[in-house]
PDB file of C-alpha atoms in Angstrom:
ATOM      1  CA  MET A   1     113.056 100.741  70.600  1.00 82.00           C
ATOM      2  CA  LYS A   2     109.972 101.324  72.567  1.00 92.00           C
ATOM      3  CA  LEU A   3     110.475 102.100  76.370  1.00 91.00           C
ATOM      4  CA  GLU A   4     108.196  99.733  78.326  1.00 92.00           C
ATOM      5  CA  GLY A   5     106.048 101.150  80.888  1.00 90.00           C
ATOM      6  CA  LYS A   6     107.662  99.020  83.679  1.00 90.00           C
ATOM      7  CA  HIS A   7     110.958 100.317  82.919  1.00 94.00           C
ATOM      8  CA  ALA A   8     109.623 103.780  82.566  1.00 93.00           C
ATOM      9  CA  LEU A   9     108.083 103.525  85.983  1.00 90.00           C
ATOM     10  CA  LEU A  10     111.380 102.657  87.633  1.00 93.00           C
ATOM     11  CA  GLN A  11     113.342 104.778  85.604  1.00 94.00           C
ATOM     12  CA  MET A  12     111.353 107.701  86.887  1.00 92.00           C
ATOM     13  CA  PHE A  13     111.315 106.653  90.544  1.00 90.00           C
ATOM     14  CA  VAL A  14     115.298 106.404  90.152  1.00 92.00           C
ATOM     15  CA  ALA A  15     115.512 109.961  88.299  1.00 92.00           C
ATOM     16  CA  GLU A  16     113.033 111.561  91.051  1.00 88.00           C
ATOM     17  CA  GLY A  17     115.581 110.130  93.995  1.00 89.00           C
ATOM     18  CA  VAL A  18     113.240 107.455  95.305  1.00 89.00           C
ATOM     19  CA  ASN A  19     115.092 105.090  97.261  1.00 89.00           C
ATOM     20  CA  TYR A  20     112.660 102.864  98.646  1.00 89.00           C
ATOM     21  CA  VAL A  21     109.442 101.166  97.188  1.00 89.00           C
ATOM     22  CA  PHE A  22     106.847  99.927  99.525  1.00 88.00           C
ATOM     23  CA  GLY A  23     103.961  97.725  98.558  1.00 86.00           C
ATOM     24  CA  ASN A  24     102.093  94.388  98.434  1.00 85.00           C
ATOM     25  CA  PRO A  25     102.634  93.268  95.031  1.00 83.00           C
ATOM     26  CA  GLY A  26      99.922  91.137  93.235  1.00 80.00           C
ATOM     27  CA  THR A  27      99.707  89.851  89.652  1.00 79.00           C
ATOM     28  CA  SER A  28      99.379  93.315  88.257  1.00 79.00           C
ATOM     29  CA  GLU A  29     102.824  94.087  89.645  1.00 84.00           C
ATOM     30  CA  THR A  30     104.619  91.066  88.557  1.00 86.00           C
ATOM     31  CA  PRO A  31     106.217  92.830  85.371  1.00 88.00           C
ATOM     32  CA  MET A  32     107.705  95.401  87.446  1.00 89.00           C
ATOM     33  CA  MET A  33     108.841  92.927  90.184  1.00 91.00           C
ATOM     34  CA  THR A  34     110.549  90.795  87.681  1.00 94.00           C
ATOM     35  CA  ILE A  35     112.842  93.415  86.470  1.00 95.00           C
ATOM     36  CA  LEU A  36     113.557  95.556  89.865  1.00 94.00           C
ATOM     37  CA  PRO A  37     116.562  93.746  90.765  1.00 96.00           C
ATOM     38  CA  GLU A  38     118.040  95.501  87.329  1.00 96.00           C
ATOM     39  CA  TYR A  39     117.652  98.758  89.502  1.00 96.00           C
ATOM     40  CA  LYS A  40     120.071  98.718  92.048  1.00 96.00           C
ATOM     41  CA  ASP A  41     119.061 101.881  93.523  1.00 93.00           C
ATOM     42  CA  LEU A  42     115.741 101.037  94.530  1.00 94.00           C
ATOM     43  CA  ASP A  43     114.983  98.819  97.279  1.00 93.00           C
ATOM     44  CA  TYR A  44     111.486  96.972  97.707  1.00 92.00           C
ATOM     45  CA  ILE A  45     109.770  96.876 101.056  1.00 92.00           C
ATOM     46  CA  LEU A  46     107.137  94.259 101.073  1.00 91.00           C
ATOM     47  CA  VAL A  47     104.413  95.084 103.634  1.00 89.00           C
ATOM     48  CA  LEU A  48     101.124  93.316 104.192  1.00 87.00           C
ATOM     49  CA  GLN A  49      98.573  95.983 103.341  1.00 83.00           C
ATOM     50  CA  GLU A  50      98.329  98.890 101.010  1.00 80.00           C
ATOM     51  CA  GLY A  51      97.430 101.549 103.975  1.00 82.00           C
ATOM     52  CA  VAL A  52     100.666 100.218 105.819  1.00 85.00           C
ATOM     53  CA  ALA A  53     102.752 100.881 102.673  1.00 84.00           C
ATOM     54  CA  VAL A  54     101.601 104.808 102.373  1.00 84.00           C
ATOM     55  CA  GLY A  55     102.122 104.997 105.999  1.00 86.00           C
ATOM     56  CA  MET A  56     105.640 103.745 105.739  1.00 88.00           C
ATOM     57  CA  ALA A  57     106.491 105.877 102.628  1.00 85.00           C
ATOM     58  CA  GLU A  58     105.209 108.896 104.313  1.00 86.00           C
ATOM     59  CA  GLY A  59     106.902 108.397 107.610  1.00 88.00           C
ATOM     60  CA  TYR A  60     110.375 107.688 105.495  1.00 88.00           C
ATOM     61  CA  GLY A  61     109.646 110.919 103.705  1.00 85.00           C
ATOM     62  CA  GLU A  62     108.961 113.072 106.801  1.00 86.00           C
ATOM     63  CA  LYS A  63     112.068 111.502 108.642  1.00 88.00           C
ATOM     64  CA  TYR A  64     114.752 111.681 106.001  1.00 85.00           C
ATOM     65  CA  ARG A  65     113.281 114.464 103.980  1.00 81.00           C
ATOM     66  CA  ASN A  66     113.789 112.087 100.873  1.00 79.00           C
ATOM     67  CA  CYS A  67     111.419 110.437  98.372  1.00 72.00           C
ATOM     68  CA  ALA A  68     109.749 107.096  98.852  1.00 70.00           C
ATOM     69  CA  THR A  69     106.492 105.679  97.315  1.00 72.00           C
ATOM     70  CA  GLY A  70     104.231 102.786  97.526  1.00 68.00           C
ATOM     71  CA  VAL A  71     103.087 100.914  94.330  1.00 66.00           C
ATOM     72  CA  PHE A  72      99.635  99.302  94.091  1.00 57.00           C
ATOM     73  CA  ALA A  73      97.417  98.799  91.208  1.00 54.00           C
ATOM     74  CA  HIS A  74      93.873  97.364  91.486  1.00 46.00           C
ATOM     75  CA  ARG A  75      93.973  98.048  95.428  1.00 49.00           C
ATOM     76  CA  GLN A  76      95.023 101.622  94.990  1.00 49.00           C
ATOM     77  CA  ARG A  77      91.792 102.883  96.677  1.00 50.00           C
ATOM     78  CA  ASN A  78      92.911 101.061  99.787  1.00 49.00           C
ATOM     79  CA  GLY A  79      96.207 102.850 100.009  1.00 47.00           C
ATOM     80  CA  GLN A  80      94.759 106.124  99.652  1.00 50.00           C
ATOM     81  CA  ARG A  81      94.301 108.343 102.766  1.00 52.00           C
ATOM     82  CA  PRO A  82      94.650 112.055 103.442  1.00 51.00           C
ATOM     83  CA  VAL A  83      97.977 112.969 103.929  1.00 52.00           C
ATOM     84  CA  ALA A  84      98.608 116.442 105.643  1.00 51.00           C
ATOM     85  CA  ASP A  85     101.310 118.794 104.325  1.00 53.00           C
ATOM     86  CA  ASP A  86     103.331 120.985 106.648  1.00 51.00           C
TER      87      ASP A  86
END
């Protein structure tokens, strides 16, 4: 049986230690959102704009030294911004 992309993405998040996914879901994220409840190790944090999701994921990672990610598809350019590394 082939592994669907939506499961591959969420399984990768879990394997990499991601606890929180920040995003503003649209129709392109619907397949992932429908199966997210199956992944008890992941919490989805709804935000109003992609840049906010990036800032929240970065802030979480800096404070707790743990993984978080933002998920966006067609609006990805909105969510991109420079992030300085220490």
